[in-house]
Amino acid sequence: MFTLSLFIACIVGLYFIVKNKEKTESGPSRPFDDLETKAVKQELTFPISESNTIDQLVRKGFNHRKPTVFFDVDGVLHPNYDESLSNLPILLNILNKNPNVQFIMSSSWRVDVDDNYLVNRFGIPFNLALVGATPYGMKSRSDEITTFIKYYKIKKYIILDDRKDLFHKKMDNIIFTDTNKGLTKKHEKNDF
């Protein structure tokens, strides 16, 4: 009788050890950390406005751990303000070389154009990598980008812009383009 009781106790004990190990290996009960959960719950649509909360400025594919490129359009993706997107192939080459990179729009285009326009002008591959926009309506572009970086705890990023006057404070990792040229082949060589 004692042997049978000991055997049952061992089986029950083994069962609880296995169950406890499964719980520990699967991690905490929440499926994502808070930032990833916010990105899943919200779905960014363009154009954005001052009424968008920062949680509404990311798309489902956003991941705060990925290398991030904050980009302007005018003076970066085309010279001046000709809206040709003539330098978009350079940005697509950067994306092809660095498929883990995600893009956050910091351009005024984020408040002027809608999703259909972006898909038609930028194409599907780029729109899949376009996972967010910086907040709108702050004192400067540097404030908008800094707010986004701090809120989402982004560690690895680069900023592409042509307007030094919109950056009232010193920021790291900025590549300023010539407004009359925009992105050039030399920018493809940068480590993203």
CSV table of C-alpha atoms in Angstrom, one decimal:
chain,number,residue,atom,x,y,z
A,1,MET,CA,0.0,0.0,0.0
A,2,PHE,CA,2.8,2.4,0.9
A,3,THR,CA,4.6,1.7,-2.4
A,4,LEU,CA,1.4,2.5,-4.4
A,5,SER,CA,0.9,5.8,-2.4
A,6,LEU,CA,4.5,6.7,-3.0
A,7,PHE,CA,4.2,5.9,-6.8
A,8,ILE,CA,1.0,8.1,-7.1
A,9,ALA,CA,2.7,10.9,-5.2
A,10,CYS,CA,5.7,10.7,-7.5
A,11,ILE,CA,3.4,10.8,-10.6
A,12,VAL,CA,1.4,13.8,-9.3
A,13,GLY,CA,4.7,15.6,-8.4
A,14,LEU,CA,6.1,14.9,-11.8
A,15,TYR,CA,3.0,16.2,-13.4
A,16,PHE,CA,3.2,19.5,-11.5
A,17,ILE,CA,6.9,19.9,-12.3
A,18,VAL,CA,6.3,19.4,-16.1
A,19,LYS,CA,3.3,21.9,-16.0
A,20,ASN,CA,5.4,24.5,-14.1
A,21,LYS,CA,8.2,24.1,-16.6
A,22,GLU,CA,5.8,24.7,-19.5
A,23,LYS,CA,4.6,27.9,-17.9
A,24,THR,CA,8.1,29.2,-17.3
A,25,GLU,CA,9.3,28.4,-20.9
A,26,SER,CA,6.3,30.1,-22.5
A,27,GLY,CA,7.2,33.3,-20.7
A,28,PRO,CA,4.9,35.8,-19.0
A,29,SER,CA,1.2,35.7,-19.6
A,30,ARG,CA,1.2,38.8,-21.7
A,31,PRO,CA,2.0,38.1,-25.4
A,32,PHE,CA,4.0,41.3,-26.1
A,33,ASP,CA,5.7,44.0,-24.2
A,34,ASP,CA,3.7,47.3,-23.9
A,35,LEU,CA,5.2,49.0,-27.0
A,36,GLU,CA,4.5,46.0,-29.3
A,37,THR,CA,0.9,45.7,-27.9
A,38,LYS,CA,0.2,49.4,-28.7
A,39,ALA,CA,1.5,48.9,-32.3
A,40,VAL,CA,-0.8,45.9,-32.7
A,41,LYS,CA,-3.9,47.7,-31.3
A,42,GLN,CA,-3.4,50.9,-33.4
A,43,GLU,CA,-3.4,51.1,-37.2
A,44,LEU,CA,-1.9,54.3,-38.6
A,45,THR,CA,-3.6,56.0,-41.5
A,46,PHE,CA,-2.4,59.0,-43.4
A,47,PRO,CA,-2.9,61.9,-43.3
A,48,ILE,CA,-2.2,62.4,-39.6
A,49,SER,CA,-3.2,65.5,-37.6
A,50,GLU,CA,-2.5,67.2,-34.2
A,51,SER,CA,-5.3,65.1,-32.7
A,52,ASN,CA,-3.4,61.8,-33.3
A,53,THR,CA,-2.0,60.4,-30.1
A,54,ILE,CA,1.5,59.0,-30.3
A,55,ASP,CA,0.0,55.5,-29.9
A,56,GLN,CA,-1.8,56.1,-33.2
A,57,LEU,CA,1.3,56.9,-35.1
A,58,VAL,CA,2.6,53.4,-35.7
A,59,ARG,CA,1.5,50.5,-37.9
A,60,LYS,CA,1.2,46.9,-37.1
A,61,GLY,CA,4.7,46.1,-38.4
A,62,PHE,CA,6.4,48.6,-36.2
A,63,ASN,CA,9.1,47.2,-33.9
A,64,HIS,CA,11.0,49.6,-31.6
A,65,ARG,CA,14.0,47.3,-31.6
A,66,LYS,CA,14.6,47.5,-35.4
A,67,PRO,CA,16.9,50.1,-37.0
A,68,THR,CA,14.7,53.1,-37.9
A,69,VAL,CA,15.1,55.7,-40.6
A,70,PHE,CA,13.2,59.0,-40.0
A,71,PHE,CA,12.8,60.7,-43.4
A,72,ASP,CA,11.8,63.9,-45.0
A,73,VAL,CA,10.5,63.9,-48.6
A,74,ASP,CA,11.1,67.3,-50.2
A,75,GLY,CA,14.8,67.9,-50.6
A,76,VAL,CA,15.5,64.2,-49.8
A,77,LEU,CA,13.5,62.0,-52.1
A,78,HIS,CA,13.6,64.6,-54.8
A,79,PRO,CA,15.3,67.9,-55.4
A,80,ASN,CA,13.7,71.0,-54.1
A,81,TYR,CA,9.9,70.6,-54.2
A,82,ASP,CA,9.3,69.0,-57.6
A,83,GLU,CA,7.4,66.0,-56.1
A,84,SER,CA,9.0,63.7,-58.7
A,85,LEU,CA,10.3,61.2,-56.1
A,86,SER,CA,13.3,60.8,-58.4
A,87,ASN,CA,15.5,59.7,-55.5
A,88,LEU,CA,13.1,57.1,-54.3
A,89,PRO,CA,15.2,54.3,-56.0
A,90,ILE,CA,18.1,55.2,-53.7
A,91,LEU,CA,15.9,54.8,-50.7
A,92,LEU,CA,14.6,51.5,-52.1
A,93,ASN,CA,18.3,50.4,-52.6
A,94,ILE,CA,18.9,51.2,-48.9
A,95,LEU,CA,15.9,49.1,-48.0
A,96,ASN,CA,17.0,46.2,-50.2
A,97,LYS,CA,20.5,46.2,-48.6
A,98,ASN,CA,19.0,46.5,-45.1
A,99,PRO,CA,15.7,44.6,-45.1
A,100,ASN,CA,15.4,44.9,-41.4
A,101,VAL,CA,15.2,48.7,-41.6
A,102,GLN,CA,11.8,50.4,-41.0
A,103,PHE,CA,10.8,53.9,-42.0
A,104,ILE,CA,9.1,56.7,-40.0
A,105,MET,CA,7.9,59.7,-42.0
A,106,SER,CA,8.8,63.0,-40.5
A,107,SER,CA,8.0,65.1,-43.6
A,108,SER,CA,5.1,67.5,-43.8
A,109,TRP,CA,3.8,65.0,-46.4
A,110,ARG,CA,2.4,63.0,-43.4
A,111,VAL,CA,-0.3,65.7,-42.9
A,112,ASP,CA,-0.9,66.4,-46.6
A,113,VAL,CA,-1.4,63.0,-48.3
A,114,ASP,CA,-3.5,59.9,-47.7
A,115,ASP,CA,-2.7,56.2,-47.8
A,116,ASN,CA,-3.9,55.7,-51.4
A,117,TYR,CA,-1.6,58.5,-52.6
A,118,LEU,CA,1.4,57.0,-50.7
A,119,VAL,CA,0.8,53.5,-52.1
A,120,ASN,CA,0.4,54.9,-55.7
A,121,ARG,CA,3.5,57.1,-55.5
A,122,PHE,CA,5.9,55.1,-53.3
A,123,GLY,CA,4.8,51.6,-54.2
A,124,ILE,CA,4.1,48.5,-52.2
A,125,PRO,CA,7.6,47.5,-51.0
A,126,PHE,CA,8.3,50.8,-49.5
A,127,ASN,CA,4.8,51.1,-48.0
A,128,LEU,CA,5.3,47.8,-46.2
A,129,ALA,CA,8.5,49.3,-44.6
A,130,LEU,CA,6.7,52.6,-43.8
A,131,VAL,CA,5.5,51.8,-40.3
A,132,GLY,CA,4.9,55.2,-38.7
A,133,ALA,CA,4.9,58.9,-38.6
A,134,THR,CA,6.2,61.4,-36.1
A,135,PRO,CA,3.7,63.5,-34.1
A,136,TYR,CA,2.6,66.8,-35.7
A,137,GLY,CA,2.3,70.3,-34.3
A,138,MET,CA,5.2,70.6,-32.0
A,139,LYS,CA,7.7,73.5,-32.0
A,140,SER,CA,10.2,71.9,-34.4
A,141,ARG,CA,10.9,68.7,-36.4
A,142,SER,CA,13.6,67.9,-33.9
A,143,ASP,CA,11.0,67.9,-31.1
A,144,GLU,CA,8.7,65.7,-33.1
A,145,ILE,CA,11.4,63.1,-33.8
A,146,THR,CA,12.9,63.3,-30.3
A,147,THR,CA,9.4,62.7,-28.8
A,148,PHE,CA,8.9,59.6,-31.0
A,149,ILE,CA,12.4,58.2,-30.2
A,150,LYS,CA,12.0,58.7,-26.4
A,151,TYR,CA,8.4,57.4,-26.3
A,152,TYR,CA,9.2,54.2,-28.2
A,153,LYS,CA,12.7,53.9,-26.7
A,154,ILE,CA,14.4,53.6,-30.2
A,155,LYS,CA,18.1,53.0,-29.9
A,156,LYS,CA,19.3,52.7,-33.5
A,157,TYR,CA,18.2,55.3,-35.9
A,158,ILE,CA,19.2,57.7,-38.7
A,159,ILE,CA,17.5,60.9,-39.7
A,160,LEU,CA,17.4,62.0,-43.4
A,161,ASP,CA,16.5,65.7,-43.8
A,162,ASP,CA,17.5,68.7,-45.9
A,163,ARG,CA,16.4,71.5,-43.4
A,164,LYS,CA,18.9,72.3,-40.7
A,165,ASP,CA,16.6,75.2,-39.6
A,166,LEU,CA,14.0,72.6,-38.3
A,167,PHE,CA,16.5,71.1,-35.9
A,168,HIS,CA,16.9,73.7,-33.1
A,169,LYS,CA,18.8,71.3,-30.9
A,170,LYS,CA,21.7,69.1,-31.6
A,171,MET,CA,20.7,65.5,-32.5
A,172,ASP,CA,22.8,62.5,-33.3
A,173,ASN,CA,22.6,60.5,-36.5
A,174,ILE,CA,21.4,63.2,-38.8
A,175,ILE,CA,22.3,63.1,-42.5
A,176,PHE,CA,21.5,66.5,-44.1
A,177,THR,CA,21.0,66.3,-47.9
A,178,ASP,CA,21.5,69.2,-50.3
A,179,THR,CA,18.0,70.5,-51.0
A,180,ASN,CA,18.8,71.0,-54.7
A,181,LYS,CA,19.9,67.3,-55.0
A,182,GLY,CA,18.3,65.2,-52.3
A,183,LEU,CA,19.6,61.7,-51.7
A,184,THR,CA,22.5,60.7,-53.9
A,185,LYS,CA,24.4,57.4,-54.5
A,186,LYS,CA,26.9,58.4,-51.8
A,187,HIS,CA,24.1,58.1,-49.2
A,188,GLU,CA,23.6,54.5,-50.1
A,189,LYS,CA,27.0,53.7,-48.6
A,190,ASN,CA,26.0,54.8,-45.0
A,191,ASP,CA,25.5,52.1,-42.4
A,192,PHE,CA,21.9,51.8,-41.6
